[in-house]
CSV table of C-alpha atoms and ligand atoms in Angstrom, one decimal:
chain,number,residue,atom,x,y,z
A,87,UNK,CA,-2.6,11.4,21.1
A,88,UNK,CA,-2.5,13.3,17.8
A,89,UNK,CA,-5.3,14.6,15.6
A,90,UNK,CA,-3.2,15.3,12.6
A,91,UNK,CA,-3.7,13.9,9.1
A,92,UNK,CA,-0.3,13.2,7.8
A,93,UNK,CA,0.2,14.4,4.2
A,94,UNK,CA,2.5,12.4,2.1
A,95,UNK,CA,4.7,14.3,-0.3
A,96,UNK,CA,4.7,13.8,-4.0
A,97,UNK,CA,8.5,13.9,-4.0
A,98,UNK,CA,8.7,11.1,-1.4
A,99,UNK,CA,6.3,9.0,-3.5
A,100,UNK,CA,8.3,9.6,-6.7
A,101,UNK,CA,11.5,8.6,-4.8
A,102,UNK,CA,10.1,5.4,-3.6
A,103,UNK,CA,8.3,4.3,-6.7
A,104,UNK,CA,11.2,2.4,-8.3
A,105,UNK,CA,12.1,0.7,-5.0
A,106,UNK,CA,8.5,-0.3,-4.5
A,107,UNK,CA,8.3,-1.6,-8.1
A,108,UNK,CA,11.4,-3.8,-7.4
A,109,UNK,CA,10.0,-5.0,-4.1
A,110,UNK,CA,6.4,-6.0,-5.0
A,111,UNK,CA,5.6,-9.7,-4.9
A,112,UNK,CA,5.1,-10.7,-8.6
A,113,UNK,CA,3.9,-14.2,-7.8
A,114,UNK,CA,0.7,-12.7,-6.1
A,115,UNK,CA,-0.1,-11.1,-9.5
A,116,UNK,CA,0.4,-14.4,-11.2
A,117,UNK,CA,-2.0,-15.9,-8.6
A,118,UNK,CA,-4.5,-13.2,-9.6
A,119,UNK,CA,-4.3,-13.6,-13.3
A,120,UNK,CA,-4.5,-17.4,-13.1
A,121,UNK,CA,-8.1,-17.2,-11.7
A,122,UNK,CA,-10.9,-18.4,-13.9
A,123,UNK,CA,-12.2,-16.0,-16.5
A,124,UNK,CA,-15.0,-13.5,-16.7
A,125,UNK,CA,-16.1,-11.1,-19.5
A,126,UNK,CA,-15.8,-7.4,-19.8
A,127,UNK,CA,-13.8,-4.5,-18.7
A,128,UNK,CA,-12.1,-4.9,-15.3
A,129,UNK,CA,-13.0,-2.1,-12.9
A,130,UNK,CA,-10.2,-1.8,-10.3
A,131,UNK,CA,-10.4,0.6,-7.3
A,132,UNK,CA,-7.0,1.6,-5.8
A,133,UNK,CA,-7.4,2.9,-2.3
A,134,UNK,CA,-5.0,5.6,-1.0
A,135,UNK,CA,-3.5,5.9,-4.5
A,136,UNK,CA,-1.2,8.7,-3.8
A,137,UNK,CA,0.4,9.7,-7.1
A,138,UNK,CA,-0.8,6.5,-8.8
A,139,UNK,CA,2.2,4.2,-8.6
A,140,UNK,CA,0.2,1.1,-8.0
A,141,UNK,CA,-1.8,1.5,-11.2
A,142,UNK,CA,1.3,2.3,-13.2
A,143,UNK,CA,3.0,-0.9,-11.9
A,144,UNK,CA,0.0,-3.3,-12.0
A,145,UNK,CA,-2.0,-2.3,-15.1
A,146,UNK,CA,0.6,-3.4,-17.6
A,147,UNK,CA,0.9,-6.7,-15.8
A,148,UNK,CA,-2.9,-7.6,-16.1
A,149,UNK,CA,-4.5,-8.6,-19.4
A,150,UNK,CA,-7.6,-7.1,-20.8
A,151,UNK,CA,-9.4,-3.7,-20.7
A,152,UNK,CA,-9.2,-2.0,-17.4
A,153,UNK,CA,-10.8,1.0,-15.8
A,154,UNK,CA,-9.0,2.2,-12.7
A,155,UNK,CA,-10.7,4.4,-10.1
A,156,UNK,CA,-8.0,6.0,-8.0
A,157,UNK,CA,-9.1,7.2,-4.5
A,158,UNK,CA,-7.2,9.5,-2.2
A,159,UNK,CA,-8.1,12.3,0.2
A,160,UNK,CA,-5.2,14.5,-1.0
A,161,UNK,CA,-6.2,16.5,-4.1
A,162,UNK,CA,-2.6,17.4,-5.1
A,163,UNK,CA,-1.7,13.7,-5.2
A,164,UNK,CA,-4.8,12.9,-7.2
A,165,UNK,CA,-3.8,15.6,-9.7
A,166,UNK,CA,-0.3,14.0,-10.0
A,167,UNK,CA,-1.9,10.5,-10.4
A,168,UNK,CA,-4.2,11.9,-13.2
A,169,UNK,CA,-1.2,13.5,-14.9
A,170,UNK,CA,1.0,10.3,-15.1
A,171,UNK,CA,-1.2,7.5,-16.3
A,172,UNK,CA,-0.4,3.8,-16.5
A,173,UNK,CA,0.5,2.2,-19.8
A,174,UNK,CA,-1.6,-0.3,-21.8
A,175,UNK,CA,-2.6,-3.7,-20.4
A,176,UNK,CA,-0.3,-6.8,-20.7
A,177,UNK,CA,-2.1,-7.7,-24.0
A,178,UNK,CA,-2.2,-4.1,-25.3
A,179,UNK,CA,-5.8,-3.5,-24.3
A,180,UNK,CA,-6.9,0.0,-23.2
A,181,UNK,CA,-6.4,1.2,-19.6
A,182,UNK,CA,-8.5,4.1,-18.5
A,183,UNK,CA,-8.3,6.0,-15.2
A,184,UNK,CA,-10.5,8.3,-13.1
A,185,UNK,CA,-9.5,10.0,-9.9
A,186,UNK,CA,-11.8,10.4,-6.9
A,187,UNK,CA,-11.3,12.4,-3.7
A,188,UNK,CA,-12.5,10.0,-1.0
A,189,UNK,CA,-11.9,9.1,2.6
A,190,UNK,CA,-11.3,5.5,2.0
A,191,UNK,CA,-12.3,4.7,5.6
A,192,UNK,CA,-15.9,5.9,4.8
A,193,UNK,CA,-16.5,4.0,1.5
A,194,UNK,CA,-19.6,2.0,1.1
A,195,UNK,CA,-20.0,-1.1,-1.1
A,196,UNK,CA,-22.3,1.1,-3.4
A,197,UNK,CA,-19.2,3.3,-4.1
A,198,UNK,CA,-17.5,0.2,-5.6
A,199,UNK,CA,-20.3,-1.2,-7.7
A,200,UNK,CA,-18.8,-3.0,-10.7
A,201,UNK,CA,-15.5,-3.6,-9.0
A,202,UNK,CA,-13.4,-6.6,-10.0
A,203,UNK,CA,-10.3,-5.9,-7.9
A,204,UNK,CA,-9.4,-3.7,-5.0
A,205,UNK,CA,-5.8,-2.6,-4.5
A,206,UNK,CA,-3.9,-0.6,-1.9
A,207,UNK,CA,-0.2,0.0,-1.5
A,208,UNK,CA,1.7,1.4,1.4
A,209,UNK,CA,-1.6,2.4,3.1
A,210,UNK,CA,-2.6,-0.1,5.8
A,211,UNK,CA,-0.1,1.1,8.5
A,212,UNK,CA,-1.9,4.5,8.4
A,213,UNK,CA,-5.2,2.9,9.4
A,214,UNK,CA,-6.7,2.1,12.8
A,215,UNK,CA,-7.9,-1.4,13.7
A,216,UNK,CA,-11.6,-0.2,13.3
A,217,UNK,CA,-10.8,1.3,9.9
A,218,UNK,CA,-9.1,-1.9,8.8
A,219,UNK,CA,-12.1,-3.9,10.0
A,220,UNK,CA,-14.3,-1.6,7.9
A,221,UNK,CA,-12.1,-2.1,4.9
A,222,UNK,CA,-12.2,-5.9,5.4
A,223,UNK,CA,-16.1,-5.8,5.5
A,224,UNK,CA,-16.1,-3.6,2.4
A,225,UNK,CA,-13.8,-5.9,0.4
A,226,UNK,CA,-15.6,-9.0,1.4
A,227,UNK,CA,-19.0,-7.4,0.6
A,228,UNK,CA,-17.9,-6.8,-2.9
A,229,UNK,CA,-16.8,-10.4,-3.3
A,230,UNK,CA,-13.6,-9.3,-5.1
A,231,UNK,CA,-10.0,-10.1,-4.5
A,232,UNK,CA,-7.9,-7.4,-2.8
A,233,UNK,CA,-4.2,-6.9,-3.5
A,234,UNK,CA,-2.7,-5.1,-0.5
A,235,UNK,CA,0.9,-4.4,-1.0
A,236,UNK,CA,4.0,-3.0,0.8
A,237,UNK,CA,2.8,-2.9,4.4
A,238,UNK,CA,5.7,-2.4,6.8
A,239,UNK,CA,6.2,-5.2,9.2
A,240,UNK,CA,8.5,-3.3,11.7
A,241,UNK,CA,11.8,-4.8,10.7
A,242,UNK,CA,14.7,-2.9,9.3
A,243,UNK,CA,18.3,-3.9,9.0
A,244,UNK,CA,21.2,-1.4,8.5
A,245,UNK,CA,24.6,-2.8,7.4
A,246,UNK,CA,27.0,-2.1,9.0
A,247,UNK,CA,25.1,-2.1,12.2
A,248,UNK,CA,25.3,0.6,14.9
A,249,UNK,CA,24.5,0.3,18.6
A,250,UNK,CA,21.8,3.0,18.2
A,251,UNK,CA,19.9,1.2,15.4
A,252,UNK,CA,17.7,-1.0,17.7
A,253,UNK,CA,16.6,2.0,19.9
A,254,UNK,CA,15.7,4.1,16.9
A,255,UNK,CA,13.9,1.2,15.3
A,256,UNK,CA,11.9,0.6,18.5
A,257,UNK,CA,10.9,4.3,18.8
A,258,UNK,CA,10.0,4.5,15.1
A,259,UNK,CA,7.7,1.4,15.5
A,260,UNK,CA,6.1,2.9,18.6
A,261,UNK,CA,5.6,6.2,16.6
A,262,UNK,CA,3.8,4.2,13.9
A,263,UNK,CA,1.5,2.7,16.5
A,264,UNK,CA,0.8,6.0,18.1
A,265,UNK,CA,-2.6,7.0,19.4
A,266,UNK,CA,-4.7,9.5,17.3
A,267,UNK,CA,-8.1,10.9,17.7
A,268,UNK,CA,-9.3,8.1,15.3
A,269,UNK,CA,-7.7,5.4,17.5
A,270,UNK,CA,-4.3,3.7,17.6
A,271,UNK,CA,-2.6,3.4,14.2
A,272,UNK,CA,-1.8,-0.2,13.1
A,273,UNK,CA,1.7,0.6,11.9
A,274,UNK,CA,3.7,-2.7,11.6
A,275,UNK,CA,0.7,-4.6,13.0
A,276,UNK,CA,-1.2,-4.1,9.8
A,277,UNK,CA,-0.3,-7.5,8.1
A,278,UNK,CA,-1.4,-9.5,11.2
A,279,UNK,CA,-4.6,-7.4,11.4
A,280,UNK,CA,-5.4,-8.2,7.8
A,281,UNK,CA,-5.0,-11.9,8.4
A,282,UNK,CA,-7.2,-11.6,11.5
A,283,UNK,CA,-9.9,-9.4,10.1
A,284,UNK,CA,-10.3,-10.9,6.7
A,285,UNK,CA,-9.8,-14.4,8.1
A,286,UNK,CA,-12.7,-13.8,10.5
A,287,UNK,CA,-14.9,-13.0,7.5
A,288,UNK,CA,-13.9,-16.3,5.8
A,289,UNK,CA,-11.4,-14.9,3.3
A,290,UNK,CA,-8.1,-16.6,2.4
A,291,UNK,CA,-5.0,-14.4,2.8
A,292,UNK,CA,-1.8,-15.1,0.9
A,293,UNK,CA,1.2,-13.3,2.2
A,294,UNK,CA,4.6,-12.7,0.6
A,295,UNK,CA,7.6,-10.7,1.7
A,296,UNK,CA,8.3,-7.5,-0.4
A,297,UNK,CA,11.4,-6.0,1.2
A,298,UNK,CA,13.2,-2.9,0.0
A,299,UNK,CA,16.8,-3.7,-0.5
A,300,UNK,CA,18.6,-0.4,-0.7
A,301,UNK,CA,22.2,0.4,-1.3
A,302,UNK,CA,24.6,2.7,-3.1
A,303,UNK,CA,22.4,3.1,-6.1
A,304,UNK,CA,19.5,4.4,-3.9
A,305,UNK,CA,21.4,7.1,-2.0
A,306,UNK,CA,18.6,9.8,-2.4
A,307,UNK,CA,15.9,7.4,-1.2
A,308,UNK,CA,18.0,6.1,1.6
A,309,UNK,CA,18.8,9.6,2.8
A,310,UNK,CA,15.1,10.6,2.8
A,311,UNK,CA,14.1,7.4,4.4
A,312,UNK,CA,16.7,7.6,7.1
A,313,UNK,CA,15.9,11.3,7.9
A,314,UNK,CA,12.2,10.4,8.3
A,315,UNK,CA,13.0,7.3,10.3
A,316,UNK,CA,15.1,9.2,12.8
A,317,UNK,CA,12.8,12.2,13.0
A,318,UNK,CA,9.7,10.0,13.8
A,319,UNK,CA,11.7,8.1,16.4
A,320,UNK,CA,12.8,11.4,18.1
A,321,UNK,CA,9.2,12.7,18.0
A,322,UNK,CA,8.1,9.5,19.8
A,323,UNK,CA,11.0,9.5,22.2
A,324,UNK,CA,12.4,13.1,22.6
A,325,UNK,CA,15.3,11.9,24.8
A,326,UNK,CA,16.7,10.1,21.8
A,327,UNK,CA,17.4,13.5,20.1
A,328,UNK,CA,20.5,14.0,22.3
A,329,UNK,CA,22.0,10.9,20.8
A,330,UNK,CA,21.1,11.1,17.2
A,331,UNK,CA,23.2,14.0,15.9
A,332,UNK,CA,26.5,12.1,15.8
A,333,UNK,CA,24.6,8.9,14.7
A,334,UNK,CA,23.0,10.8,11.8
A,335,UNK,CA,26.3,12.3,10.7
A,336,UNK,CA,27.9,8.8,10.7
A,337,UNK,CA,25.1,7.3,8.7
A,338,UNK,CA,24.9,10.2,6.2
A,339,UNK,CA,28.7,9.8,5.5
A,340,UNK,CA,28.1,6.1,4.9
A,341,UNK,CA,25.3,6.8,2.5
A,342,UNK,CA,27.4,9.3,0.6
A,343,UNK,CA,30.3,6.9,0.2
A,344,UNK,CA,28.0,4.0,-0.7
A,345,UNK,CA,28.8,2.0,2.4
A,346,UNK,CA,25.3,1.7,3.9
A,347,UNK,CA,22.9,-1.0,2.9
A,348,UNK,CA,19.3,-0.9,4.3
A,349,UNK,CA,16.7,-3.6,4.2
A,350,UNK,CA,13.1,-2.5,5.0
A,351,UNK,CA,10.8,-5.4,5.3
A,352,UNK,CA,7.3,-5.3,4.0
A,353,UNK,CA,4.5,-7.8,3.3
A,354,UNK,CA,2.3,-8.1,0.2
A,355,UNK,CA,-1.1,-9.7,0.8
A,356,UNK,CA,-3.6,-11.1,-1.7
A,357,UNK,CA,-7.0,-11.5,-0.1
A,358,UNK,CA,-9.4,-14.0,-1.7
A,359,UNK,CA,-12.8,-13.6,-0.2
A,360,UNK,CA,-15.3,-16.4,0.1
A,361,UNK,CA,-17.5,-17.0,-2.8
A,362,UNK,CA,-20.8,-15.1,-2.7
A,363,UNK,CA,-23.5,-13.9,-5.0
A,364,UNK,CA,-22.2,-11.2,-7.4
A,365,UNK,CA,-23.4,-7.6,-6.8
A,366,UNK,CA,-25.3,-5.7,-9.5
A,367,UNK,CA,-23.3,-4.5,-12.5
A,368,UNK,CA,-22.3,-0.9,-12.9
A,369,UNK,CA,-24.0,0.6,-16.0
A,370,UNK,CA,-20.6,1.8,-17.3
A,371,UNK,CA,-19.3,-1.7,-17.1
A,372,UNK,CA,-20.4,-2.6,-20.5
A,373,UNK,CA,-19.7,-6.1,-21.7
A,374,UNK,CA,-19.8,-7.5,-18.1
A,375,UNK,CA,-22.3,-10.1,-17.4
A,376,UNK,CA,-22.5,-9.4,-13.8
A,377,UNK,CA,-20.2,-7.6,-11.6
A,378,UNK,CA,-18.1,-8.8,-9.0
A,379,UNK,CA,-18.3,-12.2,-9.8
A,380,UNK,CA,-17.3,-14.4,-7.0
A,381,UNK,CA,-13.7,-13.7,-6.7
A,382,UNK,CA,-13.1,-16.1,-9.4
A,383,UNK,CA,-13.9,-13.7,-12.0
A,384,UNK,CA,-11.1,-11.3,-12.3
A,385,UNK,CA,-9.6,-12.3,-15.6
A,386,UNK,CA,-11.3,-12.2,-18.9
A,387,UNK,CA,-10.1,-13.5,-22.3
B,674,SAM,C1,2.3,6.2,1.7
B,674,SAM,S1,1.1,6.8,0.6
B,674,SAM,C2,1.0,5.5,-0.6
B,674,SAM,C3,0.5,6.0,-2.0
B,674,SAM,C4,0.5,5.0,-3.1
B,674,SAM,N1,-0.5,3.9,-2.7
B,674,SAM,C5,1.8,4.4,-3.4
B,674,SAM,O1,2.0,3.2,-3.1
B,674,SAM,O2,2.7,5.1,-3.8
B,674,SAM,C6,-0.5,6.6,1.4
B,674,SAM,C7,-1.6,7.3,0.7
B,674,SAM,O3,-2.8,7.0,1.4
B,674,SAM,C8,-3.6,8.2,1.4
B,674,SAM,N2,-4.6,8.0,2.5
B,674,SAM,C9,-4.3,7.6,3.8
B,674,SAM,N3,-5.4,7.5,4.5
B,674,SAM,C10,-6.4,7.8,3.7
B,674,SAM,C11,-7.8,7.9,3.9
B,674,SAM,N4,-8.4,7.6,5.0
B,674,SAM,N5,-8.6,8.2,2.8
B,674,SAM,C12,-8.0,8.5,1.6
B,674,SAM,N6,-6.7,8.4,1.4
B,674,SAM,C13,-5.9,8.1,2.4
B,674,SAM,C14,-2.6,9.3,1.6
B,674,SAM,O4,-3.1,10.6,1.2
B,674,SAM,C15,-1.5,8.8,0.7
B,674,SAM,O5,-1.6,9.3,-0.6
């Protein structure tokens, strides 16, 4: 059991941002913007924002004025998010951003008053089952949709294959599910847990694949990903370490010569909660009739 809080490096987030952008399920965004209309500025809370990649990707794909509240527990990542802001909305409307140092497992619906959309990206595997249950209750209490993207599902494929791939993958997945002082992490069980927890609360969950498909043009990302994958696997199963030196040398040579292709499967989930009475409007949410209109109310024209 570990008590550690894993810090995510800004460099890693910068490396993965283009691959994430290519992988995200665009049709879930279309689902979102096709919902009936409401008035006013959209307040969007991004949970575990890291350096702000989700807002940079999504804000220009949504129409209308938006105010993003970016939550993370890591002040350095919040500073990076505040320094590289998203562009304008799809129709040219203004997009504003504020950053908030928060533990997203302790948020209360009052922290999200005025919210129209909740987002999270590459976050859920780091949560425990109880934390996800809390997040589900929070989201459903707001009555807003939640776009939860890029959750690992525990499948990777390396081409060409190697006899050690399966063993490393299994140890990595076990590491993702490791016990901590907060409880067992969900790791690749997160998408199933979202379906279960949100489904139990009456929400509809739409799920789409969002795989990374990496090859010769992503050598730096593949190198970092591979190093982290093997290192986590060996931490979980120390006896593996005796076998991974030669394996790593082979794989790095393949990456450098553009011969290794890697698919890392993820799932994107759009949660549409059951209709309920809107919560009170946030004073800053000028022009909004009421807040979290039953999920229907995300888009305004
Ligand atoms: C893998 S990064 C993803 C960052 C960003 N969403 C993206 O897609 O680039 C996960 C982020 O969640 C944050 N995080 C994890 N657990 C958190 C918690 N309980 N409260 C606040 N932030 C958390 C980490 O600090 C990290 O920035």
